[in-house]
């Protein structure tokens, strides 16, 4: 028999029991579709995390005030980092840019509109550390920091919510009854590992500490952010920062660090590893559906062998060999698996892309893995679930088969 003959014969046999064949194919469709969707979910989560961290870059380091958490409670003094610490860190040879960072909630007012947003006090190097680009105007300079000037750079979301004109540079907004002159608007960037970059008001850190917060610790900051040169070794710089801060904070060898250093490169690698395991777990869970589908094919083929016992006897009586019988039943099993796999692939890709773009408004990454999985499933599941029924059919005694009613 030629390939076309085998394919035609397999199709006739499958189509002869439409309902049973459809239910069997449906099991494979659901299994493959589940695997494809789970792969898409895993890769989407991984891409979102990578996008958030890549907006900062892997050569970025964040230093937070306060010791690490112990038993869910942060130990040590929270006011442990200072502006002076940032200045000393900026003198390290591998540091390209550094800025102290102090965050605060803010209720911004413009005309008859007000908007709750976040206010960030920083140095001008914040633009380099955070890869911020200006859409309009400019960022404030170091003289604004020295003079605690009331200049503000706002995000596009903040500008929109306050109802500011298309070019808001020069407009005045109020925060805690303090007027701020808008000198620039940042380019839309979206969320990053440090939160939304589009909904914030950025001002000189000295202005935030002296004019708005009135803190008893005007030199203390909650975080220091820095960017390294591209050829810098993150591990070496992290060790240098640790030694520098421990020396400046006069910590003994037995004392724990009163700060936390987050190397974005290590954090990103860790997150990629975690999401990779999560993706494998999702695929493993979805693969259970494939196993059920394979059992369904085997069950159908075993029933088919029982129903076609007399047909098998006739085939053997007119000269069909065992390999011919095995080929016939395996081809039917593979054809069922192939139809289900291809349909599951189309539905899985269609649903994941459709839900991502139309509902979540996110471009779901397309991977070649679902295609390879579908083709592999079509062959492996078809063979695995068809071998036992095919061997059983091939071993039937032709005389007994002809007598079978």
PDB file of N, CA, C and O in Angstrom, residues 186-212:
ATOM      1  N   UNK A 186       8.834  64.341  31.197  1.00  0.00           N
ATOM      2  CA  UNK A 186       9.564  63.155  30.747  1.00  0.00           C
ATOM      3  C   UNK A 186       8.821  62.448  29.627  1.00  0.00           C
ATOM      4  O   UNK A 186       7.604  62.577  29.489  1.00  0.00           O
ATOM      5  N   UNK A 187       9.570  61.702  28.847  1.00  0.00           N
ATOM      6  CA  UNK A 187       8.965  60.902  27.784  1.00  0.00           C
ATOM      7  C   UNK A 187       8.296  59.672  28.396  1.00  0.00           C
ATOM      8  O   UNK A 187       8.808  59.097  29.359  1.00  0.00           O
ATOM      9  N   UNK A 188       7.150  59.290  27.843  1.00  0.00           N
ATOM     10  CA  UNK A 188       6.409  58.129  28.357  1.00  0.00           C
ATOM     11  C   UNK A 188       7.304  56.900  28.362  1.00  0.00           C
ATOM     12  O   UNK A 188       7.975  56.590  27.383  1.00  0.00           O
ATOM     13  N   UNK A 189       7.293  56.212  29.501  1.00  0.00           N
ATOM     14  CA  UNK A 189       8.184  55.062  29.670  1.00  0.00           C
ATOM     15  C   UNK A 189       7.468  53.838  30.200  1.00  0.00           C
ATOM     16  O   UNK A 189       7.899  52.707  29.982  1.00  0.00           O
ATOM     17  N   UNK A 190       6.379  54.030  30.937  1.00  0.00           N
ATOM     18  CA  UNK A 190       5.660  52.884  31.502  1.00  0.00           C
ATOM     19  C   UNK A 190       6.240  52.466  32.833  1.00  0.00           C
ATOM     20  O   UNK A 190       7.040  53.173  33.453  1.00  0.00           O
ATOM     21  N   UNK A 191       5.853  51.253  33.256  1.00  0.00           N
ATOM     22  CA  UNK A 191       6.309  50.746  34.552  1.00  0.00           C
ATOM     23  C   UNK A 191       7.708  50.178  34.448  1.00  0.00           C
ATOM     24  O   UNK A 191       8.124  49.676  33.401  1.00  0.00           O
ATOM     25  N   UNK A 192       8.417  50.247  35.543  1.00  0.00           N
ATOM     26  CA  UNK A 192       9.740  49.636  35.638  1.00  0.00           C
ATOM     27  C   UNK A 192       9.834  48.921  36.971  1.00  0.00           C
ATOM     28  O   UNK A 192       8.864  48.826  37.715  1.00  0.00           O
ATOM     29  N   UNK A 193      11.025  48.415  37.280  1.00  0.00           N
ATOM     30  CA  UNK A 193      11.215  47.700  38.537  1.00  0.00           C
ATOM     31  C   UNK A 193      11.036  48.623  39.739  1.00  0.00           C
ATOM     32  O   UNK A 193      10.875  48.163  40.860  1.00  0.00           O
ATOM     33  N   UNK A 194      11.053  49.940  39.517  1.00  0.00           N
ATOM     34  CA  UNK A 194      10.900  50.893  40.610  1.00  0.00           C
ATOM     35  C   UNK A 194       9.545  51.588  40.559  1.00  0.00           C
ATOM     36  O   UNK A 194       9.343  52.635  41.175  1.00  0.00           O
ATOM     37  N   UNK A 195       8.601  51.035  39.820  1.00  0.00           N
ATOM     38  CA  UNK A 195       7.268  51.617  39.760  1.00  0.00           C
ATOM     39  C   UNK A 195       7.062  52.412  38.485  1.00  0.00           C
ATOM     40  O   UNK A 195       7.904  52.432  37.581  1.00  0.00           O
ATOM     41  N   UNK A 196       5.926  53.097  38.410  1.00  0.00           N
ATOM     42  CA  UNK A 196       5.590  53.871  37.222  1.00  0.00           C
ATOM     43  C   UNK A 196       6.506  55.088  37.092  1.00  0.00           C
ATOM     44  O   UNK A 196       6.685  55.851  38.032  1.00  0.00           O
ATOM     45  N   UNK A 197       7.060  55.278  35.901  1.00  0.00           N
ATOM     46  CA  UNK A 197       7.915  56.424  35.636  1.00  0.00           C
ATOM     47  C   UNK A 197       7.124  57.576  35.019  1.00  0.00           C
ATOM     48  O   UNK A 197       7.671  58.663  34.804  1.00  0.00           O
ATOM     49  N   UNK A 198       5.850  57.325  34.706  1.00  0.00           N
ATOM     50  CA  UNK A 198       5.043  58.328  34.015  1.00  0.00           C
ATOM     51  C   UNK A 198       4.149  59.120  34.952  1.00  0.00           C
ATOM     52  O   UNK A 198       3.569  60.126  34.547  1.00  0.00           O
ATOM     53  N   UNK A 199       3.984  58.661  36.185  1.00  0.00           N
ATOM     54  CA  UNK A 199       3.109  59.342  37.132  1.00  0.00           C
ATOM     55  C   UNK A 199       3.907  59.727  38.368  1.00  0.00           C
ATOM     56  O   UNK A 199       3.836  59.076  39.411  1.00  0.00           O
ATOM     57  N   UNK A 200       4.688  60.783  38.238  1.00  0.00           N
ATOM     58  CA  UNK A 200       5.485  61.256  39.368  1.00  0.00           C
ATOM     59  C   UNK A 200       5.913  62.695  39.132  1.00  0.00           C
ATOM     60  O   UNK A 200       5.889  63.193  38.001  1.00  0.00           O
ATOM     61  N   UNK A 201       6.290  63.331  40.228  1.00  0.00           N
ATOM     62  CA  UNK A 201       6.854  64.678  40.173  1.00  0.00           C
ATOM     63  C   UNK A 201       8.273  64.583  40.710  1.00  0.00           C
ATOM     64  O   UNK A 201       8.487  64.124  41.833  1.00  0.00           O
ATOM     65  N   UNK A 202       9.245  64.974  39.907  1.00  0.00           N
ATOM     66  CA  UNK A 202      10.656  64.868  40.273  1.00  0.00           C
ATOM     67  C   UNK A 202      11.171  66.263  40.611  1.00  0.00           C
ATOM     68  O   UNK A 202      11.053  67.194  39.801  1.00  0.00           O
ATOM     69  N   UNK A 203      11.733  66.399  41.802  1.00  0.00           N
ATOM     70  CA  UNK A 203      12.251  67.691  42.258  1.00  0.00           C
ATOM     71  C   UNK A 203      13.635  67.489  42.867  1.00  0.00           C
ATOM     72  O   UNK A 203      14.050  66.361  43.154  1.00  0.00           O
ATOM     73  N   UNK A 204      14.384  68.568  43.071  1.00  0.00           N
ATOM     74  CA  UNK A 204      15.679  68.434  43.766  1.00  0.00           C
ATOM     75  C   UNK A 204      15.482  67.842  45.159  1.00  0.00           C
ATOM     76  O   UNK A 204      14.535  68.195  45.868  1.00  0.00           O
ATOM     77  N   UNK A 205      16.366  66.958  45.557  1.00  0.00           N
ATOM     78  CA  UNK A 205      16.201  66.276  46.837  1.00  0.00           C
ATOM     79  C   UNK A 205      16.288  67.252  48.010  1.00  0.00           C
ATOM     80  O   UNK A 205      15.600  67.080  49.029  1.00  0.00           O
ATOM     81  N   UNK A 206      17.078  68.305  47.863  1.00  0.00           N
ATOM     82  CA  UNK A 206      17.175  69.291  48.942  1.00  0.00           C
ATOM     83  C   UNK A 206      15.863  70.048  49.112  1.00  0.00           C
ATOM     84  O   UNK A 206      15.490  70.419  50.233  1.00  0.00           O
ATOM     85  N   UNK A 207      15.162  70.254  48.003  1.00  0.00           N
ATOM     86  CA  UNK A 207      13.861  70.932  48.067  1.00  0.00           C
ATOM     87  C   UNK A 207      12.855  70.065  48.812  1.00  0.00           C
ATOM     88  O   UNK A 207      12.086  70.561  49.657  1.00  0.00           O
ATOM     89  N   UNK A 208      12.860  68.789  48.519  1.00  0.00           N
ATOM     90  CA  UNK A 208      11.938  67.868  49.186  1.00  0.00           C
ATOM     91  C   UNK A 208      12.231  67.791  50.675  1.00  0.00           C
ATOM     92  O   UNK A 208      11.312  67.845  51.514  1.00  0.00           O
ATOM     93  N   UNK A 209      13.519  67.700  51.037  1.00  0.00           N
ATOM     94  CA  UNK A 209      13.885  67.527  52.442  1.00  0.00           C
ATOM     95  C   UNK A 209      13.648  68.804  53.253  1.00  0.00           C
ATOM     96  O   UNK A 209      13.165  68.740  54.393  1.00  0.00           O
ATOM     97  N   UNK A 210      13.963  69.964  52.678  1.00  0.00           N
ATOM     98  CA  UNK A 210      13.905  71.207  53.444  1.00  0.00           C
ATOM     99  C   UNK A 210      12.539  71.881  53.384  1.00  0.00           C
ATOM    100  O   UNK A 210      12.040  72.385  54.387  1.00  0.00           O
ATOM    101  N   UNK A 211      11.916  71.919  52.211  1.00  0.00           N
ATOM    102  CA  UNK A 211      10.700  72.697  52.032  1.00  0.00           C
ATOM    103  C   UNK A 211       9.422  71.898  52.288  1.00  0.00           C
ATOM    104  O   UNK A 211       8.413  72.461  52.715  1.00  0.00           O
ATOM    105  N   UNK A 212       9.457  70.586  51.999  1.00  0.00           N
ATOM    106  CA  UNK A 212       8.226  69.803  52.097  1.00  0.00           C
ATOM    107  C   UNK A 212       8.202  68.890  53.319  1.00  0.00           C
ATOM    108  O   UNK A 212       7.189  68.793  54.011  1.00  0.00           O
TER     109      UNK A 212
END
